[in-house]
XYZ file of C-alpha atoms in Angstrom:
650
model
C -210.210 155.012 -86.385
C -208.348 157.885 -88.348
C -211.582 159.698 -87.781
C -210.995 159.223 -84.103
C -207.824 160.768 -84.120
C -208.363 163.329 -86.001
C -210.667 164.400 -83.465
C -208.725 163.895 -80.811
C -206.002 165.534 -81.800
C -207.854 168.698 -82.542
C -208.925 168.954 -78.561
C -205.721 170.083 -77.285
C -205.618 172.488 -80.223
C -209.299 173.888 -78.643
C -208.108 173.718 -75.026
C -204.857 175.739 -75.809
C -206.542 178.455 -77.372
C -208.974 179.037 -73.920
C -205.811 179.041 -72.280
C -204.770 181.509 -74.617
C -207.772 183.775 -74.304
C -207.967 183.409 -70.102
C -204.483 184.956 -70.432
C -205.208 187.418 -72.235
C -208.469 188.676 -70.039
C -205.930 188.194 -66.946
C -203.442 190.374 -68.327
C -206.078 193.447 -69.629
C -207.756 193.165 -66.168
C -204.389 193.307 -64.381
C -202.985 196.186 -66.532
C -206.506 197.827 -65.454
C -205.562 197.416 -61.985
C -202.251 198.685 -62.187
C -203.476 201.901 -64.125
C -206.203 202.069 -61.315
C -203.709 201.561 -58.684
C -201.258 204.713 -60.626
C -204.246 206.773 -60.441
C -204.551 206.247 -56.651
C -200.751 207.191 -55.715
C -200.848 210.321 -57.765
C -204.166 211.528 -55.837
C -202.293 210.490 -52.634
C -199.465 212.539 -53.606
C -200.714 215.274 -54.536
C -202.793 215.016 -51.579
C -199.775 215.233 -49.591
C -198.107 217.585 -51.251
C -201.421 220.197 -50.377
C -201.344 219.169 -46.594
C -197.544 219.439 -46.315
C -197.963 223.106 -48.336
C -200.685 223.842 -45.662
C -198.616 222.655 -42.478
C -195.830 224.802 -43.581
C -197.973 227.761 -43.944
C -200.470 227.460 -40.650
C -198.646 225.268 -38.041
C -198.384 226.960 -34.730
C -197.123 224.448 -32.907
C -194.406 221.796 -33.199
C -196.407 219.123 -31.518
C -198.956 219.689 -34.985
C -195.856 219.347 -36.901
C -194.382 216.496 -35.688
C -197.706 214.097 -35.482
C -198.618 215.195 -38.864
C -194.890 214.188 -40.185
C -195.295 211.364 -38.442
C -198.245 209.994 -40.261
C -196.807 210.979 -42.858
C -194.070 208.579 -42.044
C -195.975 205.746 -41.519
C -198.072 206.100 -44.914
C -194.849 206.233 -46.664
C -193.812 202.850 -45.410
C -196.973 201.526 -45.447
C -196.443 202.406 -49.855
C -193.448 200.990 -49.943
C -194.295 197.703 -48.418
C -197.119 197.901 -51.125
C -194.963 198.390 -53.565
C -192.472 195.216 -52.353
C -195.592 192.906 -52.171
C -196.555 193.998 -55.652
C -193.779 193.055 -57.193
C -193.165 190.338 -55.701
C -196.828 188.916 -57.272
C -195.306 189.752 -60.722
C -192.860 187.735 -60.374
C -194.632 184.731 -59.096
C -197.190 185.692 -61.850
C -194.479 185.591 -64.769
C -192.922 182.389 -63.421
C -196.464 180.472 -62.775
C -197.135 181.436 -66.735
C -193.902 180.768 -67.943
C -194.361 177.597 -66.397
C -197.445 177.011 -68.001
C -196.419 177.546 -71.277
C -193.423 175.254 -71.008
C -195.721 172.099 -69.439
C -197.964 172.659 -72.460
C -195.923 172.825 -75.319
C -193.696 169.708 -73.920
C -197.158 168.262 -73.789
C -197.906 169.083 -77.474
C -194.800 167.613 -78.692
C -195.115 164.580 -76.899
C -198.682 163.451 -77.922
C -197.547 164.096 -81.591
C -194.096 162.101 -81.864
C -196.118 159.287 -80.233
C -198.223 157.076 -82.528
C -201.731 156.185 -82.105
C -201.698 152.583 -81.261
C -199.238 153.125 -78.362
C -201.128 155.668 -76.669
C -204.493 154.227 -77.541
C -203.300 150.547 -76.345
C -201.241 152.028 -73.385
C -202.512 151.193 -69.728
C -200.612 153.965 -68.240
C -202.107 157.060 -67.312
C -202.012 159.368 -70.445
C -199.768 162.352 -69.905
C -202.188 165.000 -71.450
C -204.219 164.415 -68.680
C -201.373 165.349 -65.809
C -200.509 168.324 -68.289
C -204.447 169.589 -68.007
C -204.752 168.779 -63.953
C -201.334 170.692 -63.871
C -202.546 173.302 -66.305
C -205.929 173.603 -63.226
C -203.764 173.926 -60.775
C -201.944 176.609 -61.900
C -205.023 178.697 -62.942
C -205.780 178.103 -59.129
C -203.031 179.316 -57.879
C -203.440 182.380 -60.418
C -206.675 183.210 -59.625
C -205.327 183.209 -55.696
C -202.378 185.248 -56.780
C -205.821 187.746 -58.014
C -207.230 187.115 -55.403
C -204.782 188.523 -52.916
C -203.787 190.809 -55.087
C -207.011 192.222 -54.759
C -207.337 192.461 -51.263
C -204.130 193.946 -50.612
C -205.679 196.803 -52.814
C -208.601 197.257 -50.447
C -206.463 197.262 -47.721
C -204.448 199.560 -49.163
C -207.281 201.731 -50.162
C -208.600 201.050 -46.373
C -205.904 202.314 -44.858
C -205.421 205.245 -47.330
C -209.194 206.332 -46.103
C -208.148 205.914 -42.668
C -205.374 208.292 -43.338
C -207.401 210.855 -44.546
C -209.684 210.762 -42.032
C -206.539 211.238 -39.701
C -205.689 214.074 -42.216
C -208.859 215.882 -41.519
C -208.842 215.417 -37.878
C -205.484 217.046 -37.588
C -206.641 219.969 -40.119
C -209.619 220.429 -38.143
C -207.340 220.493 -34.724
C -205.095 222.961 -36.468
C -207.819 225.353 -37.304
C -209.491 225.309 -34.103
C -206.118 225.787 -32.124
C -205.759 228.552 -34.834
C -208.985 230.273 -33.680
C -207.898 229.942 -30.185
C -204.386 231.014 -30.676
C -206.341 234.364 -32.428
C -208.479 234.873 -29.565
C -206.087 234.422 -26.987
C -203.919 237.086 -28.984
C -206.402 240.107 -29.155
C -206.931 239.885 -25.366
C -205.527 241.300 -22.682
C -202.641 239.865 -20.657
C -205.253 239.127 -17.456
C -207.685 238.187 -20.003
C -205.564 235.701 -21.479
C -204.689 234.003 -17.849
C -208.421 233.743 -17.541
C -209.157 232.044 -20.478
C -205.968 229.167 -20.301
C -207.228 229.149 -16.568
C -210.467 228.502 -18.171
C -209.447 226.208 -21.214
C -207.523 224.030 -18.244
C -210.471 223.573 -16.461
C -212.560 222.523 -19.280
C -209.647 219.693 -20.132
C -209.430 218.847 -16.304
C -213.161 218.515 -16.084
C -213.590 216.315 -19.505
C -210.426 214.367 -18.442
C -212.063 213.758 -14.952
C -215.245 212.598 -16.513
C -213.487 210.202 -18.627
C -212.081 208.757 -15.255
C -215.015 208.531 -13.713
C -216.735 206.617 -16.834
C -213.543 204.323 -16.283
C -213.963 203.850 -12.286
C -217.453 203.041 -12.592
C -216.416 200.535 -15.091
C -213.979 199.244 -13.107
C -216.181 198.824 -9.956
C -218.910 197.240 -11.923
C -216.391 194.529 -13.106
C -215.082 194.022 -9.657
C -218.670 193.359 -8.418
C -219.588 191.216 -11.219
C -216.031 189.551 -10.462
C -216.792 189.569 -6.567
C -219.875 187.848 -7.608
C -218.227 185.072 -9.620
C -215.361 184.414 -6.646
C -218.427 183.949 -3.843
C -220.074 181.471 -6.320
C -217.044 179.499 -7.291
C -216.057 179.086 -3.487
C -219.016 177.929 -2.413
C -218.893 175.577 -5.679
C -215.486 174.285 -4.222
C -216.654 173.831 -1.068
C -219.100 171.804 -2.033
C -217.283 170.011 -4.122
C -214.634 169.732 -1.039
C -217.457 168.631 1.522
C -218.309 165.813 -1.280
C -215.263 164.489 -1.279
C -214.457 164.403 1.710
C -217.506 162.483 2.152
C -217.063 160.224 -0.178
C -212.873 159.077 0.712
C -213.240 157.465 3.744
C -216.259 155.068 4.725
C -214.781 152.500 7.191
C -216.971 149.447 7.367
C -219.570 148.813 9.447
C -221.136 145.675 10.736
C -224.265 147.261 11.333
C -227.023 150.611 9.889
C -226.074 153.573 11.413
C -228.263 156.550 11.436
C -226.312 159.855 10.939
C -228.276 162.536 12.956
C -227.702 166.154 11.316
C -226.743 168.886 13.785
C -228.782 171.973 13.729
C -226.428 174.583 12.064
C -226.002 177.734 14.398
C -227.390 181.150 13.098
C -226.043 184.242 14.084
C -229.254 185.784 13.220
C -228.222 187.498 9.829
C -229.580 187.704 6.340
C -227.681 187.672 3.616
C -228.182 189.243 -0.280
C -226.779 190.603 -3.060
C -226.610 193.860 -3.859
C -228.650 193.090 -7.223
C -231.596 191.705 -5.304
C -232.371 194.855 -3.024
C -234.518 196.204 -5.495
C -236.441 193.047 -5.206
C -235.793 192.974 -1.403
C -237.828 195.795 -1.282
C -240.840 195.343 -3.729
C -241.094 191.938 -1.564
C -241.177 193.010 2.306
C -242.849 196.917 1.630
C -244.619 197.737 -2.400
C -246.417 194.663 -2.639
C -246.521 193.433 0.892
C -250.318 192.815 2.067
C -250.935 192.761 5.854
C -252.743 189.507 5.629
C -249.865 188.272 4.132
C -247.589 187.821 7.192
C -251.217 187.691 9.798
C -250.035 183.842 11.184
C -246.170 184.794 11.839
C -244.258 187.126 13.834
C -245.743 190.285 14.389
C -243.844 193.165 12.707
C -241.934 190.334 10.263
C -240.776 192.544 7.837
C -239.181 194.788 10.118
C -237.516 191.857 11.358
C -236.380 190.666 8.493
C -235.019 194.207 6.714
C -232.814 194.392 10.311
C -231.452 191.194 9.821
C -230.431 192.524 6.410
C -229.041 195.790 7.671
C -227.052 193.352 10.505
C -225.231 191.102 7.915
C -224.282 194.689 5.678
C -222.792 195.841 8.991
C -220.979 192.505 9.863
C -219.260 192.871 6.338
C -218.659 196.639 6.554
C -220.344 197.738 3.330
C -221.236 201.584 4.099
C -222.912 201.531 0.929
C -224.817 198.951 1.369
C -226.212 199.696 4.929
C -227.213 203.494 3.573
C -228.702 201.893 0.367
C -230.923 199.609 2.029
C -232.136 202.064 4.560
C -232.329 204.713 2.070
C -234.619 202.387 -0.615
C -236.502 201.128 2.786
C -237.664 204.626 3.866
C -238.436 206.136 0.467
C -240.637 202.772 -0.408
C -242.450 202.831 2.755
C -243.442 206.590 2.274
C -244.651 205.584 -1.235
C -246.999 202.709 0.175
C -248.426 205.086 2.577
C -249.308 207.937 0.074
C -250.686 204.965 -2.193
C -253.136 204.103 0.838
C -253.402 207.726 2.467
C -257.563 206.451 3.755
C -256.281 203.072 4.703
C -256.777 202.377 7.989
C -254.889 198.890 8.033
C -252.176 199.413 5.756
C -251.287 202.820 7.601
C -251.455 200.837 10.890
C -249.480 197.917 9.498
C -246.253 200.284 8.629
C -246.802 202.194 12.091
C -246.281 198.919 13.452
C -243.349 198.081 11.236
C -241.508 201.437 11.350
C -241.777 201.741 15.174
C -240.249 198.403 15.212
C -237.463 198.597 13.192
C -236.774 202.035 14.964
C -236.395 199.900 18.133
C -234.224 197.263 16.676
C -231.369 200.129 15.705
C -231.968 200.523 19.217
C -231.897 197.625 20.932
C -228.824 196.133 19.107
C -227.165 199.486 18.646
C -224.463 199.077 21.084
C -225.329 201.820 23.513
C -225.495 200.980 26.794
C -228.918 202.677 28.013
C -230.880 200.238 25.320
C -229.302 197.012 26.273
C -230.357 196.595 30.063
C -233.237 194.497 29.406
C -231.050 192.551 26.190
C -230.192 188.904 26.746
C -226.289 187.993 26.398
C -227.060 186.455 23.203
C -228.461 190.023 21.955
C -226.032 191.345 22.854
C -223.755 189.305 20.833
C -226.187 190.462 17.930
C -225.062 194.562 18.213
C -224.482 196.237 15.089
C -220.152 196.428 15.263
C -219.030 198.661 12.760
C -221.683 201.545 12.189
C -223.226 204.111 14.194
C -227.075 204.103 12.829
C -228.182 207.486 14.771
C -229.515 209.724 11.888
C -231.263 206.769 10.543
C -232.896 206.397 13.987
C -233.648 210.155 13.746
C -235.208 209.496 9.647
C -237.278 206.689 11.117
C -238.549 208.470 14.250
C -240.217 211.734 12.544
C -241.166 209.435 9.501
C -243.385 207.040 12.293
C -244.377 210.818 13.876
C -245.940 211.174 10.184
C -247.200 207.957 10.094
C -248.645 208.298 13.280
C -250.782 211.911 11.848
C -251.928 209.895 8.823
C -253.209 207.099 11.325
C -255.472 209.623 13.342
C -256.126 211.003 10.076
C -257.731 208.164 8.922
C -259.623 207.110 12.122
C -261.467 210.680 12.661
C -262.632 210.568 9.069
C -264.298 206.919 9.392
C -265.775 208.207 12.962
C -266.372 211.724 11.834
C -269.926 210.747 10.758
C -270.746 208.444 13.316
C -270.426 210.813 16.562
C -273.249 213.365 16.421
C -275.748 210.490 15.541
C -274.403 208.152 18.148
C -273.586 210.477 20.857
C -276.795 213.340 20.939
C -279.153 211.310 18.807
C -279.239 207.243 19.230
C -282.215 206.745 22.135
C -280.166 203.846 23.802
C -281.897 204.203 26.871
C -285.367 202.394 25.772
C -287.239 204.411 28.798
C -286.407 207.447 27.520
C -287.414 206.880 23.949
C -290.807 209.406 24.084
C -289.017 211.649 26.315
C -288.244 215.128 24.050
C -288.200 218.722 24.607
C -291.571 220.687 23.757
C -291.708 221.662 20.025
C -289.316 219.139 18.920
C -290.227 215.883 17.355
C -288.447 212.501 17.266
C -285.383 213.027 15.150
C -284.118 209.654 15.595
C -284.609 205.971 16.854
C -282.276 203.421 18.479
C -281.281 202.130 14.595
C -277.974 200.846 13.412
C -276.198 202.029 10.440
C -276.620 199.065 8.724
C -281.116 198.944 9.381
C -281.687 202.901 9.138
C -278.926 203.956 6.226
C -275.720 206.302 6.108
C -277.485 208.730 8.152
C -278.058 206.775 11.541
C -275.567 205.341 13.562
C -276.104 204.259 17.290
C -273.499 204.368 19.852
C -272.948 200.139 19.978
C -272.031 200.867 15.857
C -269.641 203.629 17.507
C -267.598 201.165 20.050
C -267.938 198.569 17.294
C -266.130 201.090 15.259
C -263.087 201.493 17.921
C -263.041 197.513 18.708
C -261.951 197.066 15.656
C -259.504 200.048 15.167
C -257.945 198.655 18.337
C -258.150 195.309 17.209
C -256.217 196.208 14.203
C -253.344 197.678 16.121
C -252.880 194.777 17.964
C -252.627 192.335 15.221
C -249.994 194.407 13.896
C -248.320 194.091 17.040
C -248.176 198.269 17.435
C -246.982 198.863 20.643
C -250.012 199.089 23.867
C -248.208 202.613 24.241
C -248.798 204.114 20.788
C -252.346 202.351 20.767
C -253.221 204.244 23.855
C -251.826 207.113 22.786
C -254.685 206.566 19.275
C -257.541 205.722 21.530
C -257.130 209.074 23.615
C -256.941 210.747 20.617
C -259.903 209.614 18.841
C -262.018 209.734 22.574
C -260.396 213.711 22.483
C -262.396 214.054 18.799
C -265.284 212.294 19.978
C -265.618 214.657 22.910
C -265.095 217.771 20.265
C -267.724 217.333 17.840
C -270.051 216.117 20.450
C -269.779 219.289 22.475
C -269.657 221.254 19.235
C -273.194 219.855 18.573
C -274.540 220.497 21.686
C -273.284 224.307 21.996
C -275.083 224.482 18.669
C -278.661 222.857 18.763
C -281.258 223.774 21.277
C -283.231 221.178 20.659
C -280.466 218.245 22.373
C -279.974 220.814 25.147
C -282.571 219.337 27.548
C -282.494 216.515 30.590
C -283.553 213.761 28.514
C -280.579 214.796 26.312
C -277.862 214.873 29.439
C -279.405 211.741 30.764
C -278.850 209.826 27.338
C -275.534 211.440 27.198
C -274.658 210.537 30.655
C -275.760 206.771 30.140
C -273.591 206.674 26.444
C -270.171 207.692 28.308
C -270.727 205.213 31.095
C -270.784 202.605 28.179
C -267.640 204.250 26.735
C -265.576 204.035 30.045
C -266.570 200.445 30.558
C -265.500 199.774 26.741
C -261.794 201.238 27.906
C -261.784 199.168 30.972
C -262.518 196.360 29.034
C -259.806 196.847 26.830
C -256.763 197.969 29.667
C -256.755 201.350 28.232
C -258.329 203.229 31.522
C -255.058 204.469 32.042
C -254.228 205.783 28.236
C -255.923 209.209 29.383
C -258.755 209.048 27.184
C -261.724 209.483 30.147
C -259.586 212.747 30.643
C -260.453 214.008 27.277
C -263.927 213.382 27.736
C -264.526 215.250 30.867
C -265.803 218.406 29.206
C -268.966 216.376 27.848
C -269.383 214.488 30.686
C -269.930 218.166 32.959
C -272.210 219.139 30.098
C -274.178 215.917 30.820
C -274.145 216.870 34.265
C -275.284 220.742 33.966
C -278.336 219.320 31.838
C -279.396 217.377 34.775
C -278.724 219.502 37.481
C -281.540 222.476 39.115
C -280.668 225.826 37.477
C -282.715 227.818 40.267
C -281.132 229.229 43.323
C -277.630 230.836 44.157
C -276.654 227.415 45.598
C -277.310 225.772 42.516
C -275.463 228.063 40.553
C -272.202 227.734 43.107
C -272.369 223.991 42.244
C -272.787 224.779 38.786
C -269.591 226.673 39.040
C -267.198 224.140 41.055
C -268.456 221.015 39.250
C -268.076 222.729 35.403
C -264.570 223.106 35.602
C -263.700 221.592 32.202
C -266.108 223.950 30.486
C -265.710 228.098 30.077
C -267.490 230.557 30.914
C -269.049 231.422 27.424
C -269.677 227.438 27.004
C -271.981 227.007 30.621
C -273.977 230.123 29.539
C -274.556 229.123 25.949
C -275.780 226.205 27.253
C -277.621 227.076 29.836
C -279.183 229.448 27.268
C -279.592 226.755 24.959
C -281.602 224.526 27.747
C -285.226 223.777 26.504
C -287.748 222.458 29.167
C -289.230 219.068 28.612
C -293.327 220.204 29.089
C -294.927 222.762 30.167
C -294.644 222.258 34.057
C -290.628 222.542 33.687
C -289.700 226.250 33.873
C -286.625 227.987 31.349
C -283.405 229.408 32.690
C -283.916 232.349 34.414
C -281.848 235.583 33.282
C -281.155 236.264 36.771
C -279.494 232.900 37.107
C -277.057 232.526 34.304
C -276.198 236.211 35.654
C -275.254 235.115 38.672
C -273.693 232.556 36.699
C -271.319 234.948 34.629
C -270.702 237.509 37.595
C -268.860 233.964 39.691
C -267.100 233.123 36.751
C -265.655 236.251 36.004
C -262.711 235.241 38.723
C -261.773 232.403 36.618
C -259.817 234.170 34.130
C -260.984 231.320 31.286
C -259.534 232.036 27.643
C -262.788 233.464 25.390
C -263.656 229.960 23.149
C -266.918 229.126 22.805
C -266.236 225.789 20.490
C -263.476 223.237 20.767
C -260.871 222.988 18.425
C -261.264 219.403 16.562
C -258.390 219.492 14.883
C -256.000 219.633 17.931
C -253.169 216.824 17.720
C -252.022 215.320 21.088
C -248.068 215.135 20.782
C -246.904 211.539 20.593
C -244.373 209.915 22.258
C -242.850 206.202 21.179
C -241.380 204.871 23.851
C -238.885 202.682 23.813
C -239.787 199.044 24.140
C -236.911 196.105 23.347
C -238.113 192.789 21.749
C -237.752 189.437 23.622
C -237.331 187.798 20.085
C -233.618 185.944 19.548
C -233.209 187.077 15.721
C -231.723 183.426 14.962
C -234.894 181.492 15.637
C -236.804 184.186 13.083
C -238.597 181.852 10.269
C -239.170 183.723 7.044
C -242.390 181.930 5.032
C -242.091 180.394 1.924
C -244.877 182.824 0.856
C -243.202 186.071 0.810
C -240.869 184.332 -2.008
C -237.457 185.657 -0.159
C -235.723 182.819 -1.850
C -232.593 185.102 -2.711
C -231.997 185.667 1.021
C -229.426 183.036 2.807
C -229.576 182.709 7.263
C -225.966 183.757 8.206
């Protein structure tokens, strides 16, 4: 038992003298602090005493002065407050070990007056053990007290960096105004108006580009705010209609069927501005003809106008010259993507022409809305004037237009000559061939005798489908006629290009066949409604070329019909062909010199300008007329294929 004691009386003994030592380590670490913190005032000092020495010495101006005495100011109090909070840790320090030292000697003296069997015997909690949780706590609080301590010395040395940095700043300022206030010196008195004229505008111009940083800001947070309102209201409307459905439910004896009532469009699409990028890629980049082939013809121009009507109806300029803007440059980027497309050149003809219309039809003028309905009328654009769009769109479907023909004369280019001079489609005449030349050809397709052969059925084949093409689109009959005269016009070149140039398809046969191949042509246009486009007009010139083949080339009479039926043709082209003409056989006699002669001397009168070939790249001028739709915008259906989710019927 005294063994016991003994022992136990030596562990406050060993507990006291860690105490001892942790005080000590607390008190050599804080006296480093201190000296560390002594060290760091007299730098700062004497770093203020250099700046102040340099301020005094190269200020030149009082503004300088007074910011840098400012700062100056404010690190001053910022020390002092330092120094308050300092000392007022000291003295929470000295009292929290003062403290200490009291709780642990009046727990020394108590353990020893008492006498082992008491305390040993005693149910009471033993009062060395409140003296050590006490003695804890206050080693806590101490090492918080450090703790604090500490950071308010980082601070401190946080906001002492920060100063400096200031400090530099300001030097740097001072040096460069220096410079200036130099340069401006040497000059000249003009000179120096110039340059604060010119220093102005530099400040002006950064201080304006700092506003416009913060307008653009400011817009994009009122659009992304805009944004936020729309969604909310139509949240509380929703919620509204819900409730409102859900209040009042009188009774009812029997079912009722509640019959929804077809909401009224006013033919308007609606989208945010976010989503015209997407717009866009949709209904032009990615937009594949077959794609929209079982709806309304010309959907996407449609459906862009319907766009371009709900950015009117809410006057946003920007909007309206966005869309149309992003609409024009994508189409021209689809169209030099597919530049030997056929169908995708005729799809956007279609499309562009259209939409051209629409600013038309619903632009308010009164010369495009005779043939409108009242309800289309109702549908006008009310708030912009769309003119120089109509303008854009008009010479970009003239382009369009060019690239179309384009197109068409390069698939038919090597189909004419074979199908025109060559193909026997007249069976009888199959063996029939001018002395010294052999068969060149047979009545072959493309498809049975290669690249090289083409017979006039693969020819009308060829504009069947070019035609058909235009009218799935739903191009206007107009502009279609307007393509088949064309390509008849470059049919009729290279065919009498040919025939100027080869003696050996200058002979009866040859007119006969060529005759027969027209005929077939003409009934091809009749079947189609497009005897009236002017495209038997172009053809004329072959068709008298035909006819001087077949006609007698022997007697002054003959050459007087010669001369009133070959109107379409010049004078050099009649004699080069009738120079050209080779006699079937033996029994058939050449051209006489005497009678192409005669020829020249009657059509000397005519006065015909000198061209011997015909131009093939000549361009026919095209006209779009203007032709309304019938279609009520509100009854438009969009497919769910084109994925236009992100649009909402207004």
């Amino acid at each position: 038992m005294e063994d016991q004691a003994k022992r136990k009386g030596i562990e406050p003994k060993t507990t006291s003298e860690q105490e001892n030592a942790d005080l000590a380590y607390n008190s050599l670490k804080r006296q480093e602090l201190e000296s560390e913190n002594k060290k760091l005032k007299n730098d700062l000092n004497e770093l203020r005493k250099a700046i102040a020495d340099r301020a005094s010495k190269n200020s030149s101006s009082n503004e300088l002065q007074d910011g840098y005495n400012l700062l100056l100011g404010q690190l001053k109090a910022a020390n002092e407050e330092l120094d308050v909070r300092k000392e007022e840790v000291l003295i929470l320090r000295s009292q929290i070990v003062t403290a200490a030292l009291q709780k642990e000697k009046e727990t020394t003296n108590h353990i020893e007056t008492n006498n082992l069997p008491e305390w040993t015997n005693s149910k009471k909690p033993i009062d060395k053990e409140e003296a050590l949780r006490s003695y804890h706590g206050l080693c806590e609080s101490k090492k918080l007290l450090e703790a604090q301590l500490q950071s308010q010395a980082r601070k401190h040395e946080d906001e002492l960096e920060a100063f400096r940095t200031q400090i530099e700043l300001l030097k740097d300022d001072i040096e460069k105004k220096q410079e200036m206030l130099n340069h401006t010196m040497s000059l000249s008195p003009e000179a120096q108006v110039e340059y604060s004229v010119q220093q102005e505008i530099t400040r002006l111009t950064n201080d304006n580009l700092d506003l416009k940083e913060l307008v653009e800001k400011l817009e994009k947070n009122e659009r992304k705010l805009k944004k936020q309102l729309r969604i909310y209201m139509k949240k509380v409307q929703e919620l509204e209609a819900a409730s409102q459905s859900t209040t009042a439910k009188p009774e009812m004896t029997r079912q009722v069927t509640v019959q929804r009532r077809e909401k009224d469009f006013e033919g308007m699409l609606e989208y945010y501005k976010e989503d015209e990028a997407l717009l866009v890629k949709t209904l032009i980049t990615d937009m594949k003809p077959h794609a929209v082939s079982a709806t309304v013809p010309c959907l996407p121009a449609y459906i862009l106008f319907m766009c371009i009507r709900h950015a009117d109806y809410i006057n946003d300029d920007q909007k309206v010259h966005s869309l149309l803007t992003s609409t024009i440059n994508a189409i021209k980027k689809v169209l030099k993507k597919n530049n030997d497309d056929f169908e995708m050149t005729s799809f956007w003809l279609a499309n562009t022409s259209r939409l051209l219309h629409c600013l038309k039809q619903y632009s308010g003028d009164e010369a495009f809305m005779t043939q409108n309905t009242a309800k289309q009328n109702e549908h006008c654009l009310k708030n912009f004037d769309l003119a120089e769009y109509r303008q854009v769109l008009s010479d970009l479907s003239i382009q369009i237009y060019q690239q179309l023909i384009k197109v068409a004369e390069h698939v038919m280019q090597p189909m004419i000559v074979s199908a025109m001079l060559e193909s026997e489609s007249i069976p009888s005449l199959a063996g029939v061939k001018p002395m010294g030349y052999r068969n060149r050809s047979s009545s072959m397709d493309k498809d049975e005798e290669g690249p090289g052969s083409y017979t006039l059925e693969a020819l009308i084949r060829q504009l069947g489908q070019f035609h058909g093409v235009m009218g799935e689109h739903g191009l206007d009959p107009e502009i279609a006629g307007q393509v088949v005269r064309q390509l008849f016009y470059s049919i009729n070149a290279v065919t009498l290009n040919n025939l100027l140039l080869r003696k050996d398809v200058c002979s009866w046969s040859t007119g006969m066949q060529l005759r027969y191949n027209i005929s077939q042509m003409e009934e091809w246009l009749r079947g189609k409604n497009l005897h009236q486009s002017g495209a038997v007009v172009n053809m004329e010139p072959v068709i008298q070329a035909a006819q001087l083949l077949q006609v007698k080339k022997k007697t002054s009479q003959d050459a007087e019909a010669i001369c009133s039926q070959c109107t379409a043709l010049t004078m050099l082209q009649i004699v080069k062909i009738l120079n050209l003409y080779t006699p079937l056989n033996e029994f058939e006699e050449r051209v006489t010199v005497s009678f192409i002669r005669n020829i020249q001397n009657r059509l000397q009168e005519r006065n015909d300008v000198p061209m011997l070939l015909v131009d093939t790249k000549h361009t026919f001028p095209v006209l779009f007329p203007y032709t309304p739709s019938a279609l009520s915008l509100e009854t438009l259906h969009i497919p769910a294929n084109l994925s236009l989710h992100f649009l909402t019927r207004v």
